Amino acid sequence: MKLGRNSGSIACTALALVCAFSCTILGGCRGAASKREAAASSAATSSQGAAPKTALLGVRLEEHFRDDVYAHAEDREHEGALAKADVSSTLVLKFEDRRPAAALEADPRWKLLQRGVEAISAHAEAYRSLAERAATASDDAGQVAALQADVRAARVAQKTFYEQLISAELLTPEEFTSAVLRVGGGFDEATQQDIEGEDPLAVFGELFQSKLHALEEQARALAAEEHVVTVRAVLDPLVGPPQLLQVPNYYEKSDDDLEDDRRRARTVEFERLKAEFEAAQKLSTAINEVLEKRGSFADAAKTAWNKLRADVRELGDWLEARARVLEQRAKSALEAKPADSGALSAEELQFWKDLAAFAEDLKSLRSIVKRVAELGDHLNFEFIEGLHDDVVALKDRVTGDGEDAWGKRLARMRGNLGALVDAAAGDVKARLEALRDAFAADLDELRDGLKERLPLTAEALQAIDTLGVFDRTAEIVEDGVTVPQPLEDLPKARLDLRKNPVNDGDSLAMEVKVWRRSDFESEDARRAPLESYSFTSDLIRSGWRWSGDIIFTRAFDGPSSDSFTANAAVSREYHWYSRTRTDSWFNRLDPGIGFHAAQLNMDPDSTTEIGVGLNLSLWSGLLRFGAGSNISIDDDREYWYFGFGLIDALDQLSKLRRLDDKD
Amino acid sequence: MVNSLPPLSLAELVAEIEDPTFTSYVYIGAGSDKGWGIAKGAQKMIANVRVFRVAPAQGAEVRAEFSVPPSTVGIVFGFGRDVTARLNQATADDALKVFEAIWASDQ
């Protein structure tokens, strides 16, 4: 029973981890994988569908890593695509104001001018062709008529084009005359000879180009004061809640500067490792208990899961039965309470008061029982945290020393009930005597049972709650000021990850939004940006990484060579990531090599055992192998192990869980 | 290409104008006139139009030949010697008006 109550919940988590682990290693969770792909595909589709193709803003995300620059994503075509950025790189968002292009694309004048050079070329070609035909034409009336018809057609096309330019106010009569005079050329008074003019294509091409520039300027000027851009960097860490990072020029954190961020980075990394190691320790204890009972880990995990459910059921049944009986008795007893409180003695008043408080505790107990039974259905850290707090509060009342403690209250109730029995007569006396005997016996039993069970439940919940640091469902805290920048003069958004609290395994989203200024400044909750871009990067660490691991060790020789023992370890490994071949097998395997220190249990006579050695890992530390020497014992010191990084496994579990929640 | 009168004679000018494969525009004025510059531009831009300059001294003779008033400095012809438009100085100095007249001369 100890295993089930003390570590059953942890074993449940261990089982889920093993499942997640197996899914990842063996690629067995095809359903989940396809769901993930479908979700990603769906997200990409919806985000693209929401925004028009005529983007006002061009965005390019670059990663400056060491001396190289990698383009992660460009424009909305890549929106939603995952990339990997190194935690020691700088991410740079470069912007291009595309409003003129967007505005001009919809402007018929722009299209007309763009067609202008092509039209003039066509006119020149018709001119040359018709002149050649005229030069070689015979006197044949039909041939002449055909030529004349073609001349008319060519002139109509030319006339239509210039009329369109003039009606669109792209060409004034004065401009036209001026251009024609340049084409026509001059006159030399001295020789009385005409001077050759310029090529019509060059003259009008230049004119149209200047008009295009004018339209661009006009479009830019019209749009200049209307749009602003915001940029936020949302860090979704493996450890702790999501948070906003400082993005100079775009998001300024309150009372913060880069130095603070750097300091926080060390704290977060330390906290993460600490939490990971503590969780590994707890998990190893639970798994070892299971292993002691069963030889095979898989069987043990399965048994542990079943045992947890059985324990929860048993605990629930036990509590439910007693709580229901007692609640009923308390209710009956309260019904016997005299209507006129003024006539009651102080002892009796206290008794009824205690009984009412006790009835409330019983209600609370039944609620806890119900929620404990639900625990097997979902793993929600907020739910577990609330349940844990309630269990601890009830435990304090049952086992504590305070005025509300059940021990004191029970003794007082017994005394007061005794006084009531003495004072009563007839049927009432008989009923109260029966109540006193049964109630007191049941209360004792309940109290003893709860004294044993509640601390274990609280401990188990606490163990799960320790893993709650990995919960990523918390809301983002707005701890800074969003600085909108005018679209026509956007500074680069630069995020130096070395100066921010980021770690490998975290996810970072750079969110860019284009707003109408009036919408951005509005306090309307329904306000929405015109365009949104989101570039998400999974953060990796090329180089040295810390990891807290759950490992299964076995000695090469001696008594500990017969079976695996679960232990906790801290490892430090070097990892490589190829940025030129991002889809390579090497990157998918993400191998690492390094060394570790492990907390071992190879010798029953030794209380503290430490092992050190070398290790290799695959899939970013998800699967780890190692060998080392137990430096705390004298014989059979060498051991080997396999294990996994706890955070990576939890991350897999979290992803699978979130997919299940979506379904 | 000789496109001025003189050295062309009136008879030669008329013969050129009567070519059915071209329309024509005759400008009466000096070589340095704005109207003549526009006329030369029109010849380089509009398909199958030929332009001729008549020196002011021969202007009356040409106007009489084609029965146009003395105020006319620009005479637009279709395919042949039919006059399709008569332009005064102000109109002949406006390229758009000249072009419109020539574009319409082939109807």
XYZ file of N, CA, C and O in Angstrom, chain A residues 57-62 71-79 81 93-94 96 98 533 535:
88
model
N 3.562 45.078 -45.213
C 4.874 44.979 -44.588
C 5.595 43.740 -45.109
O 5.011 42.685 -45.244
N 6.873 43.920 -45.401
C 7.711 42.774 -45.729
C 8.586 42.489 -44.520
O 9.148 43.420 -43.949
N 8.663 41.244 -44.119
C 9.440 40.897 -42.916
C 10.403 39.766 -43.240
O 10.037 38.819 -43.932
N 11.600 39.915 -42.716
C 12.601 38.850 -42.889
C 13.242 38.602 -41.537
O 13.674 39.538 -40.862
N 13.251 37.343 -41.128
C 13.878 36.987 -39.851
C 15.241 36.365 -40.110
O 15.355 35.370 -40.813
N 16.244 36.994 -39.543
C 17.611 36.489 -39.698
C 18.142 36.057 -38.341
O 17.830 36.656 -37.314
N 18.995 32.998 -42.781
C 17.627 33.505 -42.929
C 16.680 32.418 -42.462
O 16.651 31.315 -43.010
N 15.940 32.714 -41.434
C 15.032 31.699 -40.905
C 13.714 31.695 -41.648
O 13.155 30.676 -41.948
N 13.209 32.860 -41.869
C 11.896 32.920 -42.508
C 11.743 34.279 -43.161
O 12.328 35.258 -42.713
N 10.985 34.294 -44.205
C 10.780 35.542 -44.922
C 9.335 35.626 -45.371
O 8.797 34.669 -45.917
N 8.729 36.740 -45.110
C 7.356 36.979 -45.537
C 6.378 35.981 -44.918
O 6.761 35.079 -44.205
N 5.146 36.164 -45.254
C 4.130 35.324 -44.656
C 4.086 33.928 -45.282
O 3.384 33.056 -44.826
N 4.813 33.738 -46.366
C 4.839 32.406 -46.955
C 5.379 31.399 -45.941
O 5.036 30.238 -45.958
N 6.251 31.890 -45.046
C 6.872 30.998 -44.080
C 6.215 31.093 -42.714
O 6.718 30.558 -41.756
N 5.140 31.787 -42.657
C 4.502 31.976 -41.362
C 4.121 30.628 -40.761
O 3.593 29.751 -41.440
N 6.059 28.364 -39.838
C 7.101 27.349 -39.984
C 8.027 27.388 -38.780
O 8.355 28.447 -38.270
N 14.877 41.063 -36.984
C 13.756 41.195 -37.913
C 14.017 42.420 -38.774
O 14.207 43.516 -38.258
N 14.044 42.207 -40.086
C 14.234 43.341 -40.996
C 12.904 43.624 -41.695
O 12.211 42.685 -42.099
N 10.387 45.884 -44.447
C 10.299 46.652 -45.690
C 8.886 47.235 -45.774
O 7.903 46.502 -45.621
N 5.980 48.119 -47.536
C 5.436 47.763 -48.849
C 4.121 48.470 -49.132
O 3.399 48.083 -50.048
N 2.263 38.673 -38.233
C 3.298 37.713 -38.617
C 3.808 37.071 -37.334
O 3.978 37.749 -36.331
N 6.882 34.403 -36.162
C 8.000 33.518 -36.498
C 8.393 32.769 -35.227
O 8.845 33.381 -34.267
